[in-house]
Amino acid sequence: MWVPLLVPFLAVPVARRLAEVLPPRAAAWLLATAAIGLAACSTAALGLLALAGALRLPFFASLEHLVAPLDALPAWLSLPAAGLAAGVVAVSGVALIGSARRQLTELRTAHGRLSPGAGELAVLRDPDPDAYALPGRPGRIVVTTGMLRALGPDEREALFAHERAHLRGRHHLFLAAAELAAHCHPSLRALRAPLTFALERSADEYAAEAVGDRKLAARAIGRAALASHAVAPGAARPRAVLAAAVGPVPRRVAALLDRDPAARLSRSRGARLIAALLLGCLCASVVTAIDAAADLHGGIETAQGETTR
């Protein structure tokens, strides 16, 4: 039961390297999958701990018709561990529900500020430069008049292509996965930054392909970041959305301008190793969680006085 709780502490340092060495789209998928898988296994382990301790109490033991004490955990450890596990699951659930409600409220409020039926692009009259992809039905590319003035026509097209990639790729769902994982295990909070970087890099590559000029895409992202650098995020931008001008922009620009095939080959070799390590951590967590559930089930059958083959 303990392995799924400890594996994330080992997996997260490995996962954080993926965004640097793996192609951005693949990195985003692998990071999101790892976050959900590790979160699910750690939550399952907490649930098993809580159940093993609860079944030592007479009331719950009678519900399962136990005729002998459950020996899944030592008596001195089972009840404290069960109480702690149940408390952690309850706190995580409350925090997750609160976070989901807050984000949905912010998204609804942001959509309410926009003119309905005005197409994909929505322009806000605001002198502060800002641009972001607002998910929903329909998804909108939101840009302020300040950002439009800061960029040239070609750079605007690259910026719009970047935000369009976020909408078409449903990148907000990847962030939702990271948010869910962060509430399930404390170490998984560290995955949000590399996942965000991978999503931004994926959108950068889409924009470069859309405009047919990697230098133009890099210049647009760099100028947008410089224009909005000294400006705090506007009240109109929800905290859960992706914006082209945030995050480690210099690294993203350098990646767009990278033309060194030898360096890319070296990174690809390292990426395969890192991806294999992360998948190994995920598989170990899944296998041990399933094994723990099977052991607990067998212990319950033994405590019920049933014979096993």
PDB file of C-alpha atoms in Angstrom:
ATOM      1  CA  MET A   1       0.000   0.000   0.000  1.00  0.00           C
ATOM      2  CA  TRP A   2       2.891   2.342   0.626  1.00  0.00           C
ATOM      3  CA  VAL A   3       4.627   2.114  -2.749  1.00  0.00           C
ATOM      4  CA  PRO A   4       2.012   4.160  -4.717  1.00  0.00           C
ATOM      5  CA  LEU A   5       2.362   6.897  -2.089  1.00  0.00           C
ATOM      6  CA  LEU A   6       6.157   7.015  -2.427  1.00  0.00           C
ATOM      7  CA  VAL A   7       6.594   6.550  -6.188  1.00  0.00           C
ATOM      8  CA  PRO A   8       5.441  10.113  -7.105  1.00  0.00           C
ATOM      9  CA  PHE A   9       8.355  11.555  -5.127  1.00  0.00           C
ATOM     10  CA  LEU A  10      10.698   9.598  -7.421  1.00  0.00           C
ATOM     11  CA  ALA A  11       8.722  10.068 -10.634  1.00  0.00           C
ATOM     12  CA  VAL A  12       8.265  13.846 -10.506  1.00  0.00           C
ATOM     13  CA  PRO A  13      11.988  14.762 -10.868  1.00  0.00           C
ATOM     14  CA  VAL A  14      12.125  12.452 -13.884  1.00  0.00           C
ATOM     15  CA  ALA A  15       8.904  13.844 -15.360  1.00  0.00           C
ATOM     16  CA  ARG A  16      10.069  17.429 -15.087  1.00  0.00           C
ATOM     17  CA  ARG A  17      12.902  16.685 -17.535  1.00  0.00           C
ATOM     18  CA  LEU A  18      10.505  15.428 -20.212  1.00  0.00           C
ATOM     19  CA  ALA A  19       9.313  18.870 -21.243  1.00  0.00           C
ATOM     20  CA  GLU A  20      12.908  19.782 -22.116  1.00  0.00           C
ATOM     21  CA  VAL A  21      13.925  16.754 -24.174  1.00  0.00           C
ATOM     22  CA  LEU A  22      10.765  15.213 -25.625  1.00  0.00           C
ATOM     23  CA  PRO A  23       8.743  16.661 -28.527  1.00  0.00           C
ATOM     24  CA  PRO A  24       6.202  18.993 -26.901  1.00  0.00           C
ATOM     25  CA  ARG A  25       3.016  17.191 -27.934  1.00  0.00           C
ATOM     26  CA  ALA A  26       4.346  13.813 -26.766  1.00  0.00           C
ATOM     27  CA  ALA A  27       5.657  15.393 -23.555  1.00  0.00           C
ATOM     28  CA  ALA A  28       2.264  16.927 -22.785  1.00  0.00           C
ATOM     29  CA  TRP A  29       0.446  13.629 -23.251  1.00  0.00           C
ATOM     30  CA  LEU A  30       2.970  11.653 -21.219  1.00  0.00           C
ATOM     31  CA  LEU A  31       3.045  14.209 -18.390  1.00  0.00           C
ATOM     32  CA  ALA A  32      -0.749  14.368 -18.189  1.00  0.00           C
ATOM     33  CA  THR A  33      -1.042  10.569 -18.292  1.00  0.00           C
ATOM     34  CA  ALA A  34       1.594  10.184 -15.587  1.00  0.00           C
ATOM     35  CA  ALA A  35      -0.082  12.814 -13.417  1.00  0.00           C
ATOM     36  CA  ILE A  36      -3.490  11.136 -13.628  1.00  0.00           C
ATOM     37  CA  GLY A  37      -2.081   7.629 -13.201  1.00  0.00           C
ATOM     38  CA  LEU A  38       0.091   8.469 -10.204  1.00  0.00           C
ATOM     39  CA  ALA A  39      -2.727  10.466  -8.614  1.00  0.00           C
ATOM     40  CA  ALA A  40      -5.196   7.618  -9.098  1.00  0.00           C
ATOM     41  CA  CYS A  41      -2.808   5.042  -7.624  1.00  0.00           C
ATOM     42  CA  SER A  42      -1.925   7.181  -4.607  1.00  0.00           C
ATOM     43  CA  THR A  43      -5.610   7.875  -3.943  1.00  0.00           C
ATOM     44  CA  ALA A  44      -6.396   4.170  -4.265  1.00  0.00           C
ATOM     45  CA  ALA A  45      -3.618   3.393  -1.774  1.00  0.00           C
ATOM     46  CA  LEU A  46      -5.085   5.890   0.697  1.00  0.00           C
ATOM     47  CA  GLY A  47      -8.493   4.313   0.210  1.00  0.00           C
ATOM     48  CA  LEU A  48      -7.083   0.848   0.890  1.00  0.00           C
ATOM     49  CA  LEU A  49      -5.371   2.103   4.043  1.00  0.00           C
ATOM     50  CA  ALA A  50      -8.613   3.675   5.232  1.00  0.00           C
ATOM     51  CA  LEU A  51     -10.568   0.494   4.489  1.00  0.00           C
ATOM     52  CA  ALA A  52      -8.025  -1.772   6.204  1.00  0.00           C
ATOM     53  CA  GLY A  53      -8.212   0.340   9.352  1.00  0.00           C
ATOM     54  CA  ALA A  54     -11.984   0.698   9.281  1.00  0.00           C
ATOM     55  CA  LEU A  55     -12.434  -3.070   9.109  1.00  0.00           C
ATOM     56  CA  ARG A  56     -10.726  -3.378  12.511  1.00  0.00           C
ATOM     57  CA  LEU A  57     -13.635  -1.481  14.061  1.00  0.00           C
ATOM     58  CA  PRO A  58     -16.498  -3.726  15.269  1.00  0.00           C
ATOM     59  CA  PHE A  59     -19.207  -1.901  13.305  1.00  0.00           C
ATOM     60  CA  PHE A  60     -17.462  -2.162   9.916  1.00  0.00           C
ATOM     61  CA  ALA A  61     -16.221  -5.681  10.694  1.00  0.00           C
ATOM     62  CA  SER A  62     -19.824  -6.766  11.282  1.00  0.00           C
ATOM     63  CA  LEU A  63     -20.900  -5.325   7.950  1.00  0.00           C
ATOM     64  CA  GLU A  64     -18.344  -7.564   6.191  1.00  0.00           C
ATOM     65  CA  HIS A  65     -19.153 -10.528   8.473  1.00  0.00           C
ATOM     66  CA  LEU A  66     -15.569 -10.818   9.663  1.00  0.00           C
ATOM     67  CA  VAL A  67     -15.094 -13.640  12.183  1.00  0.00           C
ATOM     68  CA  ALA A  68     -11.363 -12.969  12.708  1.00  0.00           C
ATOM     69  CA  PRO A  69      -9.284  -9.773  12.926  1.00  0.00           C
ATOM     70  CA  LEU A  70      -8.087  -8.400   9.605  1.00  0.00           C
ATOM     71  CA  ASP A  71      -4.290  -8.682   9.533  1.00  0.00           C
ATOM     72  CA  ALA A  72      -3.576  -6.452   6.530  1.00  0.00           C
ATOM     73  CA  LEU A  73      -1.749  -4.029   8.844  1.00  0.00           C
ATOM     74  CA  PRO A  74      -0.442  -4.289  12.434  1.00  0.00           C
ATOM     75  CA  ALA A  75      -3.043  -3.297  15.008  1.00  0.00           C
ATOM     76  CA  TRP A  76      -0.976  -0.382  16.352  1.00  0.00           C
ATOM     77  CA  LEU A  77      -0.648   1.101  12.845  1.00  0.00           C
ATOM     78  CA  SER A  78      -3.943   0.356  11.139  1.00  0.00           C
ATOM     79  CA  LEU A  79      -6.256   2.774  12.962  1.00  0.00           C
ATOM     80  CA  PRO A  80      -3.922   5.839  12.940  1.00  0.00           C
ATOM     81  CA  ALA A  81      -3.027   5.191   9.293  1.00  0.00           C
ATOM     82  CA  ALA A  82      -6.686   4.769   8.371  1.00  0.00           C
ATOM     83  CA  GLY A  83      -7.694   7.979  10.121  1.00  0.00           C
ATOM     84  CA  LEU A  84      -4.898   9.933   8.449  1.00  0.00           C
ATOM     85  CA  ALA A  85      -5.650   8.439   5.025  1.00  0.00           C
ATOM     86  CA  ALA A  86      -9.367   9.178   5.305  1.00  0.00           C
ATOM     87  CA  GLY A  87      -8.618  12.725   6.395  1.00  0.00           C
ATOM     88  CA  VAL A  88      -6.229  13.318   3.485  1.00  0.00           C
ATOM     89  CA  VAL A  89      -8.771  11.986   0.964  1.00  0.00           C
ATOM     90  CA  ALA A  90     -11.518  14.166   2.443  1.00  0.00           C
ATOM     91  CA  VAL A  91      -9.358  17.322   2.434  1.00  0.00           C
ATOM     92  CA  SER A  92      -8.197  16.620  -1.126  1.00  0.00           C
ATOM     93  CA  GLY A  93     -11.764  16.095  -2.298  1.00  0.00           C
ATOM     94  CA  VAL A  94     -12.984  19.330  -0.731  1.00  0.00           C
ATOM     95  CA  ALA A  95     -10.044  21.258  -2.205  1.00  0.00           C
ATOM     96  CA  LEU A  96     -10.628  19.759  -5.645  1.00  0.00           C
ATOM     97  CA  ILE A  97     -14.327  20.607  -5.638  1.00  0.00           C
ATOM     98  CA  GLY A  98     -13.571  24.152  -4.492  1.00  0.00           C
ATOM     99  CA  SER A  99     -10.936  24.596  -7.184  1.00  0.00           C
ATOM    100  CA  ALA A 100     -13.239  23.268  -9.911  1.00  0.00           C
ATOM    101  CA  ARG A 101     -16.069  25.574  -8.852  1.00  0.00           C
ATOM    102  CA  ARG A 102     -13.758  28.590  -8.754  1.00  0.00           C
ATOM    103  CA  GLN A 103     -12.344  27.886 -12.206  1.00  0.00           C
ATOM    104  CA  LEU A 104     -15.779  27.327 -13.744  1.00  0.00           C
ATOM    105  CA  THR A 105     -16.993  30.582 -12.223  1.00  0.00           C
ATOM    106  CA  GLU A 106     -13.996  32.461 -13.625  1.00  0.00           C
ATOM    107  CA  LEU A 107     -14.529  30.967 -17.081  1.00  0.00           C
ATOM    108  CA  ARG A 108     -18.237  31.851 -17.085  1.00  0.00           C
ATOM    109  CA  THR A 109     -17.426  35.380 -15.944  1.00  0.00           C
ATOM    110  CA  ALA A 110     -14.785  35.761 -18.647  1.00  0.00           C
ATOM    111  CA  HIS A 111     -17.212  34.595 -21.342  1.00  0.00           C
ATOM    112  CA  GLY A 112     -19.813  37.008 -19.982  1.00  0.00           C
ATOM    113  CA  ARG A 113     -17.473  39.943 -20.670  1.00  0.00           C
ATOM    114  CA  LEU A 114     -17.274  39.073 -24.369  1.00  0.00           C
ATOM    115  CA  SER A 115     -19.711  40.001 -27.079  1.00  0.00           C
ATOM    116  CA  PRO A 116     -21.726  36.900 -28.052  1.00  0.00           C
ATOM    117  CA  GLY A 117     -21.644  35.629 -31.618  1.00  0.00           C
ATOM    118  CA  ALA A 118     -18.652  37.756 -32.630  1.00  0.00           C
ATOM    119  CA  GLY A 119     -16.592  34.891 -34.040  1.00  0.00           C
ATOM    120  CA  GLU A 120     -13.466  33.183 -32.776  1.00  0.00           C
ATOM    121  CA  LEU A 121     -11.540  36.393 -32.077  1.00  0.00           C
ATOM    122  CA  ALA A 122     -12.678  38.655 -29.248  1.00  0.00           C
ATOM    123  CA  VAL A 123     -11.014  42.055 -28.743  1.00  0.00           C
ATOM    124  CA  LEU A 124     -11.102  43.698 -25.324  1.00  0.00           C
ATOM    125  CA  ARG A 125     -10.654  47.440 -25.076  1.00  0.00           C
ATOM    126  CA  ASP A 126      -7.772  47.468 -22.628  1.00  0.00           C
ATOM    127  CA  PRO A 127      -4.470  49.368 -22.964  1.00  0.00           C
ATOM    128  CA  ASP A 128      -2.585  46.606 -21.121  1.00  0.00           C
ATOM    129  CA  PRO A 129      -1.173  44.013 -23.566  1.00  0.00           C
ATOM    130  CA  ASP A 130      -2.687  40.564 -23.047  1.00  0.00           C
ATOM    131  CA  ALA A 131      -3.822  37.584 -25.119  1.00  0.00           C
ATOM    132  CA  TYR A 132      -5.074  34.148 -24.156  1.00  0.00           C
ATOM    133  CA  ALA A 133      -7.169  31.185 -25.267  1.00  0.00           C
ATOM    134  CA  LEU A 134     -10.509  31.031 -23.460  1.00  0.00           C
ATOM    135  CA  PRO A 135     -11.989  27.506 -23.569  1.00  0.00           C
ATOM    136  CA  GLY A 136     -15.709  26.937 -23.730  1.00  0.00           C
ATOM    137  CA  ARG A 137     -18.530  26.551 -26.218  1.00  0.00           C
ATOM    138  CA  PRO A 138     -17.404  28.211 -28.321  1.00  0.00           C
ATOM    139  CA  GLY A 139     -13.743  28.701 -27.466  1.00  0.00           C
ATOM    140  CA  ARG A 140     -12.492  32.231 -28.050  1.00  0.00           C
ATOM    141  CA  ILE A 141      -9.139  33.876 -28.714  1.00  0.00           C
ATOM    142  CA  VAL A 142      -9.129  36.939 -26.473  1.00  0.00           C
ATOM    143  CA  VAL A 143      -6.738  39.791 -27.197  1.00  0.00           C
ATOM    144  CA  THR A 144      -6.590  43.331 -25.836  1.00  0.00           C
ATOM    145  CA  THR A 145      -6.194  46.465 -27.904  1.00  0.00           C
ATOM    146  CA  GLY A 146      -2.890  47.027 -26.103  1.00  0.00           C
ATOM    147  CA  MET A 147      -1.515  43.745 -27.439  1.00  0.00           C
ATOM    148  CA  LEU A 148      -2.745  44.486 -30.956  1.00  0.00           C
ATOM    149  CA  ARG A 149      -0.868  47.793 -30.923  1.00  0.00           C
ATOM    150  CA  ALA A 150       2.304  46.093 -29.668  1.00  0.00           C
ATOM    151  CA  LEU A 151       2.540  43.658 -32.601  1.00  0.00           C
ATOM    152  CA  GLY A 152       2.787  43.962 -36.348  1.00  0.00           C
ATOM    153  CA  PRO A 153       0.213  42.314 -38.659  1.00  0.00           C
ATOM    154  CA  ASP A 154       2.321  39.203 -39.304  1.00  0.00           C
ATOM    155  CA  GLU A 155       3.137  38.858 -35.623  1.00  0.00           C
ATOM    156  CA  ARG A 156      -0.552  39.075 -34.752  1.00  0.00           C
ATOM    157  CA  GLU A 157      -1.298  36.174 -37.069  1.00  0.00           C
ATOM    158  CA  ALA A 158       1.397  34.098 -35.366  1.00  0.00           C
ATOM    159  CA  LEU A 159      -0.012  34.985 -31.956  1.00  0.00           C
ATOM    160  CA  PHE A 160      -3.553  34.076 -33.020  1.00  0.00           C
ATOM    161  CA  ALA A 161      -2.286  30.762 -34.423  1.00  0.00           C
ATOM    162  CA  HIS A 162      -0.624  30.033 -31.080  1.00  0.00           C
ATOM    163  CA  GLU A 163      -3.832  30.628 -29.140  1.00  0.00           C
ATOM    164  CA  ARG A 164      -5.847  28.695 -31.722  1.00  0.00           C
ATOM    165  CA  ALA A 165      -3.600  25.690 -31.078  1.00  0.00           C
ATOM    166  CA  HIS A 166      -4.566  25.787 -27.399  1.00  0.00           C
ATOM    167  CA  LEU A 167      -8.252  25.713 -28.307  1.00  0.00           C
ATOM    168  CA  ARG A 168      -8.019  23.003 -30.947  1.00  0.00           C
ATOM    169  CA  GLY A 169      -5.746  20.846 -28.813  1.00  0.00           C
ATOM    170  CA  ARG A 170      -8.070  21.228 -25.791  1.00  0.00           C
ATOM    171  CA  HIS A 171      -5.041  22.085 -23.725  1.00  0.00           C
ATOM    172  CA  HIS A 172      -7.207  23.262 -20.844  1.00  0.00           C
ATOM    173  CA  LEU A 173      -8.084  19.609 -20.224  1.00  0.00           C
ATOM    174  CA  PHE A 174      -4.390  18.819 -19.732  1.00  0.00           C
ATOM    175  CA  LEU A 175      -4.190  21.586 -17.144  1.00  0.00           C
ATOM    176  CA  ALA A 176      -7.315  20.214 -15.485  1.00  0.00           C
ATOM    177  CA  ALA A 177      -5.552  16.845 -15.212  1.00  0.00           C
ATOM    178  CA  ALA A 178      -2.580  18.533 -13.534  1.00  0.00           C
ATOM    179  CA  GLU A 179      -4.913  20.353 -11.157  1.00  0.00           C
ATOM    180  CA  LEU A 180      -6.635  17.093 -10.228  1.00  0.00           C
ATOM    181  CA  ALA A 181      -3.303  15.372  -9.631  1.00  0.00           C
ATOM    182  CA  ALA A 182      -2.010  18.244  -7.495  1.00  0.00           C
ATOM    183  CA  HIS A 183      -4.924  17.812  -5.089  1.00  0.00           C
ATOM    184  CA  CYS A 184      -4.318  14.059  -4.813  1.00  0.00           C
ATOM    185  CA  HIS A 185      -0.601  14.047  -3.990  1.00  0.00           C
ATOM    186  CA  PRO A 186       1.552  17.019  -2.900  1.00  0.00           C
ATOM    187  CA  SER A 187       4.573  16.151  -5.053  1.00  0.00           C
ATOM    188  CA  LEU A 188       2.447  16.145  -8.223  1.00  0.00           C
ATOM    189  CA  ARG A 189       1.987  19.901  -7.946  1.00  0.00           C
ATOM    190  CA  ALA A 190       5.453  20.217  -9.461  1.00  0.00           C
ATOM    191  CA  LEU A 191       4.173  18.737 -12.747  1.00  0.00           C
ATOM    192  CA  ARG A 192       2.048  21.761 -13.620  1.00  0.00           C
ATOM    193  CA  ALA A 193       5.015  23.932 -14.657  1.00  0.00           C
ATOM    194  CA  PRO A 194       6.632  21.424 -17.061  1.00  0.00           C
ATOM    195  CA  LEU A 195       3.212  20.476 -18.441  1.00  0.00           C
ATOM    196  CA  THR A 196       2.411  24.125 -19.087  1.00  0.00           C
ATOM    197  CA  PHE A 197       5.784  24.524 -20.795  1.00  0.00           C
ATOM    198  CA  ALA A 198       5.105  21.510 -23.018  1.00  0.00           C
ATOM    199  CA  LEU A 199       1.682  22.858 -23.972  1.00  0.00           C
ATOM    200  CA  GLU A 200       3.109  26.278 -24.793  1.00  0.00           C
ATOM    201  CA  ARG A 201       5.868  24.678 -26.861  1.00  0.00           C
ATOM    202  CA  SER A 202       3.275  22.605 -28.708  1.00  0.00           C
ATOM    203  CA  ALA A 203       1.326  25.767 -29.509  1.00  0.00           C
ATOM    204  CA  ASP A 204       4.557  27.507 -30.562  1.00  0.00           C
ATOM    205  CA  GLU A 205       5.296  24.750 -33.070  1.00  0.00           C
ATOM    206  CA  TYR A 206       1.738  24.915 -34.406  1.00  0.00           C
ATOM    207  CA  ALA A 207       2.049  28.676 -34.868  1.00  0.00           C
ATOM    208  CA  ALA A 208       5.408  28.332 -36.628  1.00  0.00           C
ATOM    209  CA  GLU A 209       3.912  25.802 -39.037  1.00  0.00           C
ATOM    210  CA  ALA A 210       0.790  27.909 -39.577  1.00  0.00           C
ATOM    211  CA  VAL A 211       2.697  31.052 -40.572  1.00  0.00           C
ATOM    212  CA  GLY A 212       5.480  29.118 -42.305  1.00  0.00           C
ATOM    213  CA  ASP A 213       8.245  31.011 -40.521  1.00  0.00           C
ATOM    214  CA  ARG A 214       9.840  29.898 -37.265  1.00  0.00           C
ATOM    215  CA  LYS A 215      11.652  33.202 -36.830  1.00  0.00           C
ATOM    216  CA  LEU A 216       8.387  35.111 -37.189  1.00  0.00           C
ATOM    217  CA  ALA A 217       6.696  32.901 -34.583  1.00  0.00           C
ATOM    218  CA  ALA A 218       9.650  33.363 -32.209  1.00  0.00           C
ATOM    219  CA  ARG A 219       9.613  37.127 -32.733  1.00  0.00           C
ATOM    220  CA  ALA A 220       5.872  37.342 -32.124  1.00  0.00           C
ATOM    221  CA  ILE A 221       6.094  35.396 -28.872  1.00  0.00           C
ATOM    222  CA  GLY A 222       9.104  37.390 -27.715  1.00  0.00           C
ATOM    223  CA  ARG A 223       7.535  40.757 -28.472  1.00  0.00           C
ATOM    224  CA  ALA A 224       4.244  39.770 -26.856  1.00  0.00           C
ATOM    225  CA  ALA A 225       6.132  38.712 -23.733  1.00  0.00           C
ATOM    226  CA  LEU A 226       8.137  41.935 -23.633  1.00  0.00           C
ATOM    227  CA  ALA A 227       4.992  44.032 -24.099  1.00  0.00           C
ATOM    228  CA  SER A 228       3.186  42.330 -21.220  1.00  0.00           C
ATOM    229  CA  HIS A 229       6.233  41.808 -18.989  1.00  0.00           C
ATOM    230  CA  ALA A 230       5.621  44.766 -16.699  1.00  0.00           C
ATOM    231  CA  VAL A 231       1.850  44.326 -16.650  1.00  0.00           C
ATOM    232  CA  ALA A 232       0.034  42.133 -14.128  1.00  0.00           C
ATOM    233  CA  PRO A 233      -2.508  39.689 -15.609  1.00  0.00           C
ATOM    234  CA  GLY A 234      -5.772  41.496 -16.163  1.00  0.00           C
ATOM    235  CA  ALA A 235      -8.843  40.771 -14.117  1.00  0.00           C
ATOM    236  CA  ALA A 236     -10.502  39.486 -17.292  1.00  0.00           C
ATOM    237  CA  ARG A 237      -8.056  36.582 -17.639  1.00  0.00           C
ATOM    238  CA  PRO A 238      -9.016  33.461 -15.666  1.00  0.00           C
ATOM    239  CA  ARG A 239      -6.176  31.784 -13.817  1.00  0.00           C
ATOM    240  CA  ALA A 240      -6.804  28.462 -15.554  1.00  0.00           C
ATOM    241  CA  VAL A 241      -6.207  29.640 -19.138  1.00  0.00           C
ATOM    242  CA  LEU A 242      -3.059  29.465 -21.254  1.00  0.00           C
ATOM    243  CA  ALA A 243      -1.421  32.617 -22.607  1.00  0.00           C
ATOM    244  CA  ALA A 244       1.396  32.910 -25.148  1.00  0.00           C
ATOM    245  CA  ALA A 245       3.343  35.541 -23.230  1.00  0.00           C
ATOM    246  CA  VAL A 246       3.751  33.667 -19.934  1.00  0.00           C
ATOM    247  CA  GLY A 247       6.215  31.082 -18.673  1.00  0.00           C
ATOM    248  CA  PRO A 248       9.865  30.627 -19.688  1.00  0.00           C
ATOM    249  CA  VAL A 249       9.616  32.581 -22.943  1.00  0.00           C
ATOM    250  CA  PRO A 250      13.396  32.727 -23.619  1.00  0.00           C
ATOM    251  CA  ARG A 251      13.597  28.923 -23.616  1.00  0.00           C
ATOM    252  CA  ARG A 252      10.608  28.707 -25.941  1.00  0.00           C
ATOM    253  CA  VAL A 253      12.088  31.239 -28.347  1.00  0.00           C
ATOM    254  CA  ALA A 254      15.418  29.407 -28.293  1.00  0.00           C
ATOM    255  CA  ALA A 255      13.626  26.137 -29.089  1.00  0.00           C
ATOM    256  CA  LEU A 256      11.936  27.718 -32.098  1.00  0.00           C
ATOM    257  CA  LEU A 257      15.272  29.010 -33.372  1.00  0.00           C
ATOM    258  CA  ASP A 258      17.141  25.754 -32.672  1.00  0.00           C
ATOM    259  CA  ARG A 259      18.553  24.287 -35.871  1.00  0.00           C
ATOM    260  CA  ASP A 260      21.233  21.969 -34.438  1.00  0.00           C
ATOM    261  CA  PRO A 261      20.466  18.386 -35.592  1.00  0.00           C
ATOM    262  CA  ALA A 262      23.224  16.871 -33.432  1.00  0.00           C
ATOM    263  CA  ALA A 263      21.795  18.442 -30.307  1.00  0.00           C
ATOM    264  CA  ARG A 264      18.307  17.255 -31.223  1.00  0.00           C
ATOM    265  CA  LEU A 265      19.596  13.688 -31.736  1.00  0.00           C
ATOM    266  CA  SER A 266      21.333  13.766 -28.354  1.00  0.00           C
ATOM    267  CA  ARG A 267      18.167  15.007 -26.680  1.00  0.00           C
ATOM    268  CA  SER A 268      16.059  12.337 -28.390  1.00  0.00           C
ATOM    269  CA  ARG A 269      18.275   9.606 -26.964  1.00  0.00           C
ATOM    270  CA  GLY A 270      17.984  11.102 -23.497  1.00  0.00           C
ATOM    271  CA  ALA A 271      14.243  11.521 -23.968  1.00  0.00           C
ATOM    272  CA  ARG A 272      13.723   7.815 -24.595  1.00  0.00           C
ATOM    273  CA  LEU A 273      15.544   6.961 -21.382  1.00  0.00           C
ATOM    274  CA  ILE A 274      13.630   9.540 -19.333  1.00  0.00           C
ATOM    275  CA  ALA A 275      10.306   8.466 -20.832  1.00  0.00           C
ATOM    276  CA  ALA A 276      11.124   4.827 -20.033  1.00  0.00           C
ATOM    277  CA  LEU A 277      11.969   5.730 -16.429  1.00  0.00           C
ATOM    278  CA  LEU A 278       8.716   7.631 -16.027  1.00  0.00           C
ATOM    279  CA  LEU A 279       6.669   4.835 -17.537  1.00  0.00           C
ATOM    280  CA  GLY A 280       8.482   2.409 -15.252  1.00  0.00           C
ATOM    281  CA  CYS A 281       7.497   4.484 -12.213  1.00  0.00           C
ATOM    282  CA  LEU A 282       3.908   4.624 -13.426  1.00  0.00           C
ATOM    283  CA  CYS A 283       3.776   0.866 -14.057  1.00  0.00           C
ATOM    284  CA  ALA A 284       5.280   0.165 -10.633  1.00  0.00           C
ATOM    285  CA  SER A 285       2.631   2.338  -9.012  1.00  0.00           C
ATOM    286  CA  VAL A 286      -0.210   0.672 -10.920  1.00  0.00           C
ATOM    287  CA  VAL A 287       1.022  -2.872 -10.308  1.00  0.00           C
ATOM    288  CA  THR A 288       1.595  -2.360  -6.589  1.00  0.00           C
ATOM    289  CA  ALA A 289      -1.791  -0.664  -6.159  1.00  0.00           C
ATOM    290  CA  ILE A 290      -3.516  -3.612  -7.842  1.00  0.00           C
ATOM    291  CA  ASP A 291      -1.435  -6.059  -5.803  1.00  0.00           C
ATOM    292  CA  ALA A 292      -2.333  -4.245  -2.568  1.00  0.00           C
ATOM    293  CA  ALA A 293      -6.026  -4.384  -3.463  1.00  0.00           C
ATOM    294  CA  ALA A 294      -5.748  -8.107  -4.178  1.00  0.00           C
ATOM    295  CA  ASP A 295      -3.940  -8.714  -0.883  1.00  0.00           C
ATOM    296  CA  LEU A 296      -6.581  -6.774   1.043  1.00  0.00           C
ATOM    297  CA  HIS A 297      -9.342  -8.728  -0.676  1.00  0.00           C
ATOM    298  CA  GLY A 298      -7.618 -11.980   0.237  1.00  0.00           C
ATOM    299  CA  GLY A 299      -7.217 -10.817   3.819  1.00  0.00           C
ATOM    300  CA  ILE A 300     -10.922  -9.996   4.023  1.00  0.00           C
ATOM    301  CA  GLU A 301     -11.849 -13.445   2.711  1.00  0.00           C
ATOM    302  CA  THR A 302      -9.547 -15.046   5.288  1.00  0.00           C
ATOM    303  CA  ALA A 303     -11.050 -12.932   8.070  1.00  0.00           C
ATOM    304  CA  GLN A 304     -14.521 -14.017   6.909  1.00  0.00           C
ATOM    305  CA  GLY A 305     -13.466 -17.622   7.410  1.00  0.00           C
ATOM    306  CA  GLU A 306     -13.615 -18.473   3.694  1.00  0.00           C
ATOM    307  CA  THR A 307     -11.183 -20.910   2.148  1.00  0.00           C
ATOM    308  CA  THR A 308      -9.005 -19.864  -0.729  1.00  0.00           C
ATOM    309  CA  ARG A 309      -7.610 -22.031  -3.477  1.00  0.00           C
TER     310      ARG A 309
END
